[in-house]
Coordinates of C-alpha atoms in Angstrom, one line a residue:
Chain A
M1 CA 149.8 79.6 123.0
Y2 CA 151.7 78.7 126.2
I3 CA 154.9 80.6 126.8
S4 CA 157.1 81.1 129.8
R5 CA 156.2 83.9 132.2
F6 CA 159.3 85.8 131.4
T7 CA 158.6 85.8 127.7
A8 CA 155.0 86.7 128.4
N9 CA 156.2 89.7 130.4
V10 CA 158.5 90.8 127.7
C11 CA 155.8 90.4 125.2
R12 CA 153.4 92.3 127.3
W13 CA 155.9 95.1 127.7
V14 CA 156.7 95.3 124.0
G15 CA 153.0 94.8 123.3
S16 CA 152.2 98.0 125.3
L17 CA 154.8 99.9 123.4
I18 CA 153.6 98.7 120.1
L19 CA 150.0 99.3 121.1
G20 CA 150.9 102.9 121.9
V21 CA 152.5 103.3 118.5
C22 CA 149.6 101.6 116.8
L23 CA 147.0 103.7 118.4
T24 CA 149.0 106.9 117.5
L25 CA 149.1 105.7 113.9
L26 CA 145.5 104.8 113.9
F27 CA 144.4 108.2 115.1
S28 CA 146.6 109.9 112.6
C29 CA 145.7 108.0 109.5
Q30 CA 142.5 107.8 107.5
T31 CA 140.4 105.8 109.9
D32 CA 137.3 105.8 107.6
E33 CA 139.2 104.0 104.9
I34 CA 140.3 101.3 107.4
E35 CA 136.8 100.9 108.8
G36 CA 135.4 100.4 105.3
M37 CA 137.8 97.5 104.7
V38 CA 136.6 95.5 107.7
D39 CA 133.6 93.3 107.3
R40 CA 132.0 93.3 110.7
K41 CA 130.2 90.1 110.0
Y42 CA 133.2 88.1 110.9
I43 CA 134.4 89.9 114.0
F44 CA 133.8 88.4 117.4
V45 CA 132.2 91.2 119.5
K46 CA 131.8 90.8 123.2
P47 CA 128.5 92.5 124.2
D48 CA 129.3 95.3 126.7
N49 CA 127.4 93.7 129.5
F50 CA 128.9 90.2 129.0
P51 CA 131.9 88.8 130.9
E52 CA 135.2 88.2 129.2
P53 CA 135.1 85.3 126.8
T54 CA 136.8 82.0 127.9
Y55 CA 137.7 81.0 124.4
T56 CA 141.4 81.0 123.4
F57 CA 141.2 83.5 120.5
D58 CA 145.0 84.0 120.5
N59 CA 145.3 80.4 119.2
N60 CA 142.4 80.6 116.8
P61 CA 141.3 84.1 115.8
V62 CA 138.1 84.3 113.8
T63 CA 138.5 84.9 110.1
E64 CA 135.9 85.1 107.3
K65 CA 137.3 81.9 105.6
G66 CA 137.6 80.0 108.9
F67 CA 134.1 81.0 110.0
E68 CA 132.5 80.0 106.7
L69 CA 134.4 76.7 106.7
G70 CA 133.1 76.0 110.2
R71 CA 129.6 76.9 109.0
K72 CA 129.8 74.5 106.1
L73 CA 131.0 71.7 108.4
F74 CA 128.2 72.4 110.8
F75 CA 125.6 71.7 108.2
D76 CA 127.5 68.8 106.5
P77 CA 126.4 65.2 107.2
V78 CA 129.8 64.0 105.9
L79 CA 130.7 64.1 109.6
S80 CA 128.6 61.0 110.3
R81 CA 129.4 57.4 109.6
D82 CA 126.8 57.0 106.8
G83 CA 126.5 60.6 105.7
S84 CA 123.0 60.9 107.3
V85 CA 123.5 63.2 110.3
S86 CA 124.9 66.8 110.6
C87 CA 125.2 68.9 113.7
N88 CA 122.1 70.7 112.4
N89 CA 120.0 67.6 112.9
C90 CA 120.0 68.2 116.6
H91 CA 120.9 71.9 116.8
I92 CA 118.3 73.9 114.9
Q93 CA 118.6 77.6 114.5
A94 CA 114.8 78.3 114.9
T95 CA 115.1 76.8 118.4
A96 CA 118.3 78.7 119.3
F97 CA 120.3 75.6 118.1
A98 CA 118.7 73.3 120.6
D99 CA 116.8 70.2 119.4
G100 CA 113.1 70.5 118.6
P101 CA 110.2 69.0 120.6
Q102 CA 109.9 66.3 118.0
H103 CA 113.3 64.9 119.1
P104 CA 113.3 65.1 122.9
M105 CA 116.4 63.0 122.8
S106 CA 118.8 63.4 119.9
V107 CA 118.4 61.0 117.0
G108 CA 121.6 59.8 115.4
V109 CA 122.7 57.4 112.7
D110 CA 120.4 54.4 112.1
N111 CA 117.7 56.4 114.1
R112 CA 119.6 55.6 117.3
R113 CA 118.2 57.4 120.3
G114 CA 120.5 59.5 122.5
T115 CA 120.2 59.7 126.2
R116 CA 120.0 63.5 126.7
N117 CA 118.3 66.5 125.2
A118 CA 120.6 68.5 122.9
P119 CA 121.2 71.9 124.5
A120 CA 121.0 75.3 122.9
L121 CA 124.2 76.5 121.3
T122 CA 124.4 80.1 122.4
N123 CA 127.2 82.2 123.9
L124 CA 129.6 79.3 123.9
A125 CA 132.6 81.7 123.8
F126 CA 131.8 82.5 127.4
M127 CA 131.5 79.1 128.9
R128 CA 134.1 77.2 130.9
E129 CA 132.6 73.7 130.6
F130 CA 130.4 72.1 128.0
F131 CA 127.6 69.4 127.9
W132 CA 125.1 68.6 130.7
D133 CA 127.9 67.0 132.8
G134 CA 130.6 69.6 132.0
G135 CA 133.0 66.8 130.8
V136 CA 134.6 69.0 128.2
T137 CA 136.5 72.1 129.2
H138 CA 137.4 73.6 125.8
L139 CA 135.1 74.4 123.0
D140 CA 137.5 72.9 120.4
F141 CA 136.9 69.4 121.8
V142 CA 133.1 69.6 121.8
P143 CA 132.4 68.5 118.2
T144 CA 134.5 65.3 118.6
N145 CA 132.0 64.0 121.1
A146 CA 129.1 64.3 118.7
I147 CA 131.2 62.8 115.8
E148 CA 132.4 59.8 117.8
N149 CA 129.4 59.0 120.0
A150 CA 127.8 55.8 118.8
Q151 CA 124.3 57.2 119.4
E152 CA 125.0 60.4 117.4
M153 CA 127.3 60.3 114.4
D154 CA 129.2 57.1 115.1
E155 CA 132.2 58.1 113.1
S156 CA 135.9 58.4 114.0
L157 CA 137.7 61.7 114.0
A158 CA 140.4 60.2 111.8
N159 CA 137.8 59.0 109.2
V160 CA 136.2 62.4 109.0
V161 CA 139.6 63.9 108.3
D162 CA 140.2 61.3 105.6
K163 CA 136.8 62.0 104.0
L164 CA 137.5 65.8 104.1
N165 CA 140.9 65.3 102.5
Q166 CA 139.3 63.3 99.7
D167 CA 136.5 65.7 99.1
D168 CA 136.2 67.9 96.0
E169 CA 135.8 71.2 97.9
Y170 CA 137.3 71.0 101.4
P171 CA 141.0 70.8 100.7
A172 CA 140.9 74.2 98.9
L173 CA 138.7 75.7 101.6
F174 CA 141.1 74.6 104.4
K175 CA 144.0 75.9 102.3
E176 CA 142.3 79.3 102.0
A177 CA 141.3 79.4 105.7
F178 CA 144.5 78.1 107.3
G179 CA 147.1 77.9 104.5
I180 CA 147.5 74.1 104.9
D181 CA 147.9 71.5 102.2
T182 CA 146.6 68.5 104.2
I183 CA 143.6 68.7 106.5
T184 CA 144.2 67.6 110.1
S185 CA 141.7 67.4 113.0
P186 CA 142.9 70.5 115.0
Y187 CA 142.2 72.7 112.0
M188 CA 138.8 71.2 111.5
L189 CA 138.1 71.8 115.2
H190 CA 139.3 75.3 114.9
A191 CA 137.0 76.0 112.0
F192 CA 134.1 74.7 114.1
S193 CA 135.0 76.9 117.0
Q194 CA 135.3 80.0 114.7
F195 CA 131.7 79.3 113.7
L196 CA 130.5 78.4 117.2
V197 CA 132.0 81.4 119.1
M198 CA 130.2 83.8 116.8
M199 CA 126.8 82.5 118.0
V200 CA 126.4 85.3 120.5
S201 CA 122.8 85.9 121.6
A202 CA 122.5 89.3 123.3
N203 CA 119.7 91.1 121.4
S204 CA 116.6 89.9 123.2
K205 CA 113.8 92.3 124.3
Y206 CA 115.3 92.0 127.8
D207 CA 118.7 93.1 126.5
K208 CA 117.3 96.1 124.5
Y209 CA 115.3 97.1 127.6
M210 CA 118.4 96.9 129.8
R211 CA 120.5 98.8 127.4
N212 CA 117.9 101.6 127.1
E213 CA 117.4 101.0 123.4
G214 CA 113.8 102.1 123.4
E215 CA 112.3 98.8 124.3
S216 CA 109.9 98.6 127.3
L217 CA 108.7 95.6 129.3
T218 CA 105.0 95.1 130.2
D219 CA 103.9 95.2 133.8
A220 CA 103.7 91.5 133.9
E221 CA 107.2 91.1 132.5
L222 CA 108.6 93.6 135.0
E223 CA 106.9 91.9 137.9
G224 CA 108.2 88.6 136.5
M225 CA 111.7 90.0 136.4
K226 CA 111.5 90.9 140.0
L227 CA 110.2 87.5 141.0
F228 CA 112.8 85.9 138.9
E229 CA 115.5 87.7 140.7
E230 CA 114.1 86.6 144.0
K231 CA 113.4 83.0 143.2
C232 CA 115.5 81.9 140.3
A233 CA 118.6 84.1 140.0
S234 CA 120.6 82.4 142.7
C235 CA 121.3 79.6 140.1
H236 CA 120.3 81.3 136.8
E237 CA 122.5 84.3 137.7
G238 CA 124.0 87.1 135.7
I239 CA 123.8 88.2 132.2
L240 CA 124.2 84.6 130.9
F241 CA 121.4 83.5 133.2
S242 CA 123.4 80.6 134.7
D243 CA 126.2 80.3 137.2
F244 CA 127.2 77.2 135.2
S245 CA 127.3 75.1 138.4
F246 CA 126.1 71.5 138.6
R247 CA 123.0 70.9 140.7
N248 CA 120.4 68.2 141.4
N249 CA 117.1 70.0 140.8
G250 CA 114.9 67.2 142.1
I251 CA 113.5 65.8 138.9
N252 CA 114.4 62.2 140.0
A253 CA 115.0 60.3 143.2
S254 CA 117.4 57.8 141.6
F255 CA 119.7 58.4 138.6
G256 CA 120.0 56.2 135.6
D257 CA 122.1 59.0 134.2
E258 CA 124.5 59.9 137.0
G259 CA 125.3 63.3 135.4
R260 CA 128.2 65.2 136.9
A261 CA 129.3 62.2 139.0
R262 CA 130.3 60.5 135.7
I263 CA 133.0 63.2 135.3
T264 CA 134.1 63.8 138.9
E265 CA 133.5 60.2 140.0
H266 CA 132.3 61.6 143.3
S267 CA 129.1 60.3 144.9
A268 CA 128.2 63.8 146.1
D269 CA 127.7 64.7 142.4
Q270 CA 125.1 62.0 141.6
G271 CA 122.2 63.3 139.6
K272 CA 123.7 66.8 139.2
F273 CA 123.5 68.5 135.8
R274 CA 124.6 71.9 134.6
V275 CA 122.4 74.8 135.3
P276 CA 121.5 75.8 131.7
S277 CA 121.5 79.4 130.5
L278 CA 118.0 80.7 130.1
R279 CA 118.7 82.8 127.0
N280 CA 116.1 81.9 124.4
V281 CA 114.4 79.5 126.9
G282 CA 111.0 80.3 125.4
R283 CA 112.2 78.5 122.2
T284 CA 114.2 75.6 123.5
A285 CA 111.5 73.1 124.7
P286 CA 111.6 70.4 125.9
Y287 CA 113.4 71.1 129.1
M288 CA 115.9 69.4 131.5
H289 CA 118.7 67.0 130.5
N290 CA 116.1 64.2 130.0
A291 CA 113.5 66.4 128.3
R292 CA 111.1 65.7 131.1
F293 CA 109.0 68.8 130.7
Q294 CA 107.4 70.0 127.5
T295 CA 106.5 73.6 128.5
L296 CA 107.8 76.3 130.8
E297 CA 104.5 76.0 132.7
E298 CA 105.5 72.4 133.6
V299 CA 109.0 73.5 134.6
L300 CA 107.7 76.2 136.9
R301 CA 105.1 73.8 138.4
H302 CA 108.0 71.4 139.1
Y303 CA 109.9 73.9 141.0
A304 CA 106.8 75.1 142.9
G305 CA 105.5 71.7 143.9
G306 CA 107.1 68.8 142.1
V307 CA 110.6 68.6 143.5
V308 CA 111.6 65.1 144.6
D309 CA 114.0 64.5 147.5
S310 CA 117.3 62.6 147.2
P311 CA 120.6 62.7 149.0
T312 CA 122.2 65.2 146.5
L313 CA 119.1 67.5 146.1
D314 CA 120.3 71.1 145.9
P315 CA 120.1 72.8 149.3
L316 CA 118.4 75.8 147.6
L317 CA 115.5 73.5 146.8
S318 CA 115.2 72.1 150.3
N319 CA 115.6 75.0 152.7
G320 CA 112.0 75.7 153.4
A321 CA 109.2 73.9 155.2
Q322 CA 108.4 72.3 151.8
L323 CA 110.7 71.2 149.0
G324 CA 111.1 73.4 146.0
I325 CA 110.5 77.2 145.6
S326 CA 107.4 78.8 147.0
M327 CA 105.5 80.4 144.0
T328 CA 101.8 81.0 143.4
E329 CA 100.4 80.2 140.0
E330 CA 100.1 83.9 139.3
E331 CA 103.8 84.3 140.1
Q332 CA 104.7 81.5 137.9
T333 CA 102.8 83.1 135.0
K334 CA 104.6 86.3 135.5
I335 CA 108.1 84.6 135.6
I336 CA 107.2 82.9 132.4
A337 CA 106.3 86.2 130.8
F338 CA 109.7 87.5 131.8
L339 CA 111.5 84.4 130.5
K340 CA 110.0 85.0 127.1
T341 CA 111.7 88.4 127.0
L342 CA 115.0 86.5 126.7
S343 CA 114.1 85.3 123.2
D344 CA 116.5 86.8 120.7
Y345 CA 114.8 87.0 117.3
D346 CA 117.8 88.6 115.7
F347 CA 119.8 85.5 116.7
V348 CA 117.4 82.9 115.4
A349 CA 117.1 84.8 112.1
D350 CA 120.8 85.7 111.7
Q351 CA 121.8 84.9 108.1
R352 CA 125.3 84.1 109.1
F353 CA 124.1 81.0 110.9
T354 CA 121.9 79.5 108.2
N355 CA 122.7 76.5 106.1
P356 CA 125.1 77.8 103.4
N357 CA 123.9 75.2 100.9
H358 CA 120.3 76.4 100.9
Chain B
M1 CA 136.4 102.2 115.2
K2 CA 136.6 100.0 118.3
T3 CA 136.4 96.8 116.2
T4 CA 139.1 98.1 113.8
H5 CA 141.3 98.6 116.8
N6 CA 140.7 95.1 117.9
I7 CA 141.6 93.6 114.6
L8 CA 144.7 95.6 114.2
L9 CA 145.7 94.8 117.8
S10 CA 145.1 91.1 117.2
I11 CA 147.3 91.1 114.2
L12 CA 150.0 93.1 115.9
L13 CA 149.9 91.0 119.0
L14 CA 149.9 87.8 117.1
T15 CA 153.0 88.9 115.1
L16 CA 154.6 89.9 118.3
F17 CA 154.0 86.5 120.0
I18 CA 155.6 84.8 117.1
A19 CA 158.4 87.2 117.1
C20 CA 158.9 86.7 120.9
D21 CA 159.1 83.0 120.5
E22 CA 161.9 83.3 118.0
D23 CA 163.6 85.8 120.1
E24 CA 163.7 83.4 123.0
N25 CA 165.7 80.9 121.0
M26 CA 168.0 83.5 119.4
S27 CA 168.7 85.6 122.4
L28 CA 170.5 82.8 124.2
E29 CA 174.2 83.2 124.0
A30 CA 176.4 80.2 124.5
S31 CA 174.2 77.0 124.4
G32 CA 174.4 73.4 123.6
A33 CA 172.2 70.3 123.4
F34 CA 171.1 67.8 126.0
V35 CA 169.7 64.4 125.2
V36 CA 167.2 62.6 127.5
E37 CA 166.8 58.9 126.8
F38 CA 163.8 57.0 128.2
D39 CA 164.5 53.3 128.5
N40 CA 161.6 51.2 129.5
Y41 CA 162.0 48.0 131.7
V42 CA 159.8 45.5 133.4
G43 CA 161.8 44.7 136.5
T44 CA 165.2 43.6 135.3
Q45 CA 164.0 42.8 131.8
Q46 CA 164.2 45.3 128.9
M47 CA 160.6 46.0 127.8
Q48 CA 159.5 44.2 124.6
L49 CA 156.0 44.2 123.0
D50 CA 154.0 41.3 121.8
P51 CA 150.9 41.3 119.5
A52 CA 147.6 42.1 121.2
G53 CA 146.1 38.8 122.6
S54 CA 149.4 36.9 122.5
T55 CA 149.7 34.3 125.3
D56 CA 153.5 34.3 125.3
Y57 CA 154.0 35.7 128.8
R58 CA 157.4 37.4 129.3
Y59 CA 156.8 39.0 132.6
A60 CA 155.3 38.3 136.1
N61 CA 154.2 40.7 138.8
A62 CA 155.1 40.4 142.5
S63 CA 152.3 37.9 143.1
G64 CA 153.5 35.8 140.2
Q65 CA 150.7 36.7 137.7
E66 CA 152.1 36.3 134.2
F67 CA 151.6 39.0 131.6
N68 CA 152.9 40.6 128.4
L69 CA 152.6 44.0 126.8
S70 CA 151.2 45.0 123.5
T71 CA 151.2 48.8 123.9
F72 CA 153.2 51.0 126.2
R73 CA 153.2 54.8 125.9
Y74 CA 153.4 58.0 127.9
Y75 CA 153.6 61.7 127.5
V76 CA 156.5 63.7 128.8
S77 CA 156.3 67.5 129.0
N78 CA 157.7 70.6 130.7
I79 CA 161.3 69.4 131.0
K80 CA 163.5 71.5 133.2
L81 CA 167.2 71.2 134.1
E82 CA 168.8 72.8 137.1
G83 CA 172.5 73.2 138.1
P84 CA 174.3 73.5 141.3
D85 CA 175.4 77.1 140.4
G86 CA 172.0 78.4 139.5
E87 CA 172.0 77.2 135.9
R88 CA 168.4 76.7 134.7
F89 CA 166.8 75.5 131.5
E90 CA 163.1 75.3 130.8
D91 CA 161.9 73.7 127.6
V92 CA 159.8 76.0 125.4
M93 CA 156.2 75.0 125.6
N94 CA 153.8 75.6 122.8
V95 CA 150.4 74.2 121.8
S96 CA 149.5 74.7 118.1
A97 CA 147.2 73.2 115.5
N98 CA 150.3 73.1 113.3
A99 CA 152.1 69.8 114.2
D100 CA 155.5 71.4 113.5
D101 CA 154.8 74.2 116.0
V102 CA 154.0 71.9 119.0
E103 CA 156.9 72.3 121.3
G104 CA 157.8 70.9 124.7
Y105 CA 155.4 67.9 124.5
Y106 CA 156.8 64.4 123.8
L107 CA 155.2 61.1 123.2
V108 CA 157.4 58.1 124.3
L109 CA 156.3 55.0 122.4
E110 CA 157.8 51.6 123.2
S111 CA 157.1 50.7 119.6
D112 CA 159.2 53.6 118.2
A113 CA 162.8 53.7 119.4
S114 CA 163.4 57.2 118.0
S115 CA 160.6 58.5 120.3
Q116 CA 162.6 57.5 123.3
F117 CA 165.3 60.0 122.7
I118 CA 164.4 63.7 123.4
T119 CA 167.0 66.3 122.3
L120 CA 166.8 69.6 124.2
N121 CA 168.4 72.4 122.2
D122 CA 169.5 75.8 123.3
V123 CA 170.4 74.7 126.8
P124 CA 172.7 77.4 128.2
T125 CA 176.2 76.1 128.7
G126 CA 177.0 75.1 132.3
A127 CA 176.7 72.3 134.8
Y128 CA 173.4 70.5 135.5
D129 CA 172.6 68.0 138.2
K130 CA 168.8 67.8 138.3
I131 CA 166.1 67.1 135.8
T132 CA 162.3 67.6 136.3
F133 CA 159.5 66.7 134.0
I134 CA 155.8 66.2 134.0
L135 CA 154.4 62.8 133.1
G136 CA 151.4 63.7 130.9
I137 CA 149.7 66.7 129.5
A138 CA 148.8 69.2 132.2
E139 CA 146.1 71.9 132.2
E140 CA 148.2 74.3 130.2
G141 CA 148.4 71.8 127.4
V142 CA 144.7 70.8 127.4
Q143 CA 143.2 74.2 127.8
E144 CA 144.8 75.7 124.7
G145 CA 142.4 73.6 122.7
A146 CA 142.8 71.4 119.6
A147 CA 146.4 70.7 118.7
G148 CA 148.4 68.8 116.0
G149 CA 150.9 66.0 115.7
I150 CA 151.4 64.0 118.9
L151 CA 148.4 65.9 120.4
D152 CA 146.1 65.2 117.5
P153 CA 143.5 62.4 118.4
A154 CA 143.1 61.7 114.7
E155 CA 146.8 60.8 114.6
D156 CA 148.9 59.6 117.5
A157 CA 147.2 61.1 120.6
W158 CA 145.1 59.1 123.0
F159 CA 142.4 61.4 124.2
W160 CA 139.3 61.0 126.3
N161 CA 136.3 62.7 124.7
W162 CA 133.9 62.2 127.5
N163 CA 136.2 63.8 130.1
A164 CA 138.3 65.8 127.8
G165 CA 142.0 65.3 128.2
Y166 CA 144.9 63.2 127.2
I167 CA 145.8 59.7 128.4
N168 CA 149.1 60.4 130.1
L169 CA 150.2 56.8 130.5
G170 CA 148.8 53.8 128.5
I171 CA 149.6 50.2 129.4
E172 CA 148.0 47.4 127.4
G173 CA 148.7 43.7 127.2
T174 CA 147.5 40.2 128.1
A175 CA 147.5 38.6 131.5
A176 CA 146.6 35.0 132.2
D177 CA 144.5 36.1 135.2
S178 CA 142.6 38.8 133.4
P179 CA 138.9 37.9 133.2
Q180 CA 138.4 40.2 130.1
E181 CA 136.1 38.5 127.6
R182 CA 136.5 38.7 123.9
I183 CA 134.4 41.6 122.5
E184 CA 134.1 42.2 118.8
G185 CA 132.8 45.6 117.9
D186 CA 132.2 47.5 114.7
G187 CA 135.7 47.7 113.4
W188 CA 137.4 47.0 116.8
L189 CA 138.3 44.0 118.8
V190 CA 139.1 43.3 122.5
E191 CA 141.0 40.0 122.8
E192 CA 140.3 37.6 125.6
N193 CA 142.4 38.0 128.8
T194 CA 143.7 41.3 127.8
F195 CA 144.1 44.4 130.0
G196 CA 144.0 48.1 129.4
L197 CA 145.3 50.5 132.0
H198 CA 144.8 54.1 130.9
V199 CA 146.0 56.8 133.3
G200 CA 144.5 60.2 132.5
G201 CA 142.9 63.1 134.4
W202 CA 144.4 66.5 134.8
K203 CA 141.6 68.6 136.2
E204 CA 141.7 70.7 139.4
V205 CA 139.1 73.3 138.7
E206 CA 137.9 75.7 141.3
P207 CA 135.4 75.6 142.9
D208 CA 134.8 72.0 142.1
D209 CA 137.4 70.1 144.1
N210 CA 136.0 66.7 143.4
Y211 CA 138.3 66.1 140.4
V212 CA 141.1 63.5 140.4
N213 CA 144.2 65.1 139.1
N214 CA 146.7 62.4 137.9
I215 CA 149.4 64.7 136.6
R216 CA 152.6 63.9 138.3
T217 CA 155.9 65.7 138.3
V218 CA 159.1 63.6 138.3
T219 CA 162.3 65.0 139.8
L220 CA 165.6 63.1 139.4
D221 CA 169.1 63.8 140.5
L222 CA 171.6 63.2 137.8
G223 CA 174.1 61.8 140.3
A224 CA 176.9 64.2 139.4
A225 CA 176.9 67.5 137.6
V226 CA 177.0 67.1 133.8
T227 CA 178.3 69.8 131.5
V228 CA 176.6 71.3 128.5
S229 CA 178.8 73.2 126.1
E230 CA 178.8 74.1 122.5
D231 CA 180.8 70.9 121.7
M232 CA 179.6 68.6 124.5
K233 CA 176.2 67.0 124.2
P234 CA 175.5 65.0 127.4
Q235 CA 172.9 62.2 127.4
V236 CA 171.0 61.2 130.5
H237 CA 169.8 57.6 130.4
I238 CA 166.5 57.4 132.4
V239 CA 165.0 54.0 133.2
F240 CA 161.3 53.5 133.7
D241 CA 160.4 50.3 135.5
L242 CA 156.8 49.2 134.9
L243 CA 156.9 46.8 137.8
K244 CA 157.3 49.7 140.2
I245 CA 153.9 50.9 139.0
L246 CA 152.1 47.6 138.9
D247 CA 153.6 46.2 142.1
G248 CA 153.6 49.6 143.8
A249 CA 149.9 49.8 143.2
A250 CA 149.5 46.1 144.0
I251 CA 147.7 45.4 140.7
D252 CA 146.0 42.1 140.7
F253 CA 145.0 41.4 137.1
S254 CA 142.1 39.3 138.2
Q255 CA 140.6 42.4 139.7
T256 CA 142.2 45.3 137.8
Y257 CA 142.2 44.8 134.1
S258 CA 140.2 47.8 132.8
V259 CA 141.2 51.2 134.0
H260 CA 139.6 54.0 132.0
S261 CA 138.9 56.9 134.4
P262 CA 140.9 59.3 136.5
L263 CA 139.7 57.8 139.8
L264 CA 140.7 54.2 138.8
G265 CA 144.0 55.5 137.5
A266 CA 145.0 57.3 140.6
P267 CA 146.7 54.4 142.4
L268 CA 148.9 53.9 139.3
A269 CA 149.6 57.6 138.9
D270 CA 150.8 57.7 142.6
Q271 CA 153.6 55.3 141.7
I272 CA 154.9 57.3 138.7
P273 CA 157.5 59.4 140.5
A274 CA 159.1 56.3 141.9
A275 CA 159.1 54.4 138.6
F276 CA 161.8 56.6 137.0
T277 CA 165.5 56.5 137.9
V278 CA 168.6 57.9 136.3
D279 CA 170.7 54.9 135.3
H280 CA 173.7 56.8 134.1
V281 CA 174.9 59.9 132.2
H282 CA 177.1 60.0 129.1
Q283 CA 179.1 63.1 129.4

């Protein structure tokens, strides 16, 4: 909701006042009863150690009906031209909603092969740009790309909306979730976002260790964490394990896929791709935008000795006597041990994100 | 407990926001309406559309290349009026999934005469001599997410998925010199010798300063002060001249016939502020 600054200030002022009244009321009434009425399953909770979310919840607050509708859509191949492909085809819960090794590049309608590896869908509520090239700047607009891409679902947004309006179930579900009589695309995209923002992964062994929840890391994992901070965290920084910048990490010398430069149209961005979050990285093989590497061992070996030079190679990979990051094999093994502590088994088993039709 | 707070707060704040929006309209005391008409021309000729692929050429650019138009459209937003004595009006802006709640964004379509008249309500009474608006949908409009009505890509909106944002200005037609070949796709067709000039691009995101931002603000003097009152509804007649864009950017249809990215659209965007003039005002 975009309103004038004056109105916003007035709202903020009145908001503070009402907030005060509300808190007073809350403390004075039967809080237990209120608590019992709320189903925590459908509340977006920012983990304490996470940054503020980027998603515009004021426009689209999460509700049970909206979330469940988004979930149904996520698993429904009605989105694709011939009813053969759902989001779940390339975003599988067991692999933290990345694609599996059997589909290094996404496979769409008519078995068409995509050009990039489908990334994991985790912590999307905290991201400011989406896709390997960052071309999309708001989560609501993400599903449209998969729906309309000829290599993926090859369907038009307008057709999907028509199909949903003619469906036996969807019109009633949209009515329940949003109070509308006719389905339109923004409501469908809002339902998707309500589902996607809830995919918060913050319960890995690493998180539990950091939050002092009785979890401990092995010596190798702890040494790996120290090495990671020294050698990897300048790009894979912070609690989301990415600074979400775009960098050329030296996997190619020339670029069939120009990456970030496609969006900025700037030659300095040739071959740059988004630094991915490493949460659940132990489960999201294969790696890199073009699925070049099958294992984390291959990835670490690349950074240690396989970096290829090109005009846009990231300076952090070319600031020593030799390209890449200096790491012994033993150090690589320890870093991998640490990376595996980022796997969140609660997340990949969370019943809220399973196929509702199964 | 904390979550309960959050929920209650969300509900309260939401109610409050809605209430505030209504207040803004109701709190104004004396006010009237102001009509902005967008009248599109190609040089001295009133703009007229032809079917896509038609070789009936109505217009010519400065270098004599003949062309016609099949589609012409642009977004107008953030309209502001200013007066010599400090009067000020800012259109209410709102992005919403509900088409009826989208406010302050307008789609001017050459194919729809009614879309060329924008009525601003609740303009405080007084004198105004300056109008400002944005050609396109700027960051505030895009970054609120999916929206309805004229901002819904499944309906009237033209939207780039790959580089998410709206197409601010769309110019399509046929030019004898365009080397465009006929392409028949699955359910779509590009006719021979056609051109498509799509001007989009709104980003200016730190720290990445490589983006091309094609959002342009247009500021026009009304000539003389016009009066808004409860019983006077002035109408400003704004003329848009497409030749100012095409000739200003020195478009040669044999070279430039397919513009579909912010960088390619930048020379066209740069001509936008000069393409609009106030023709006259009906008091």
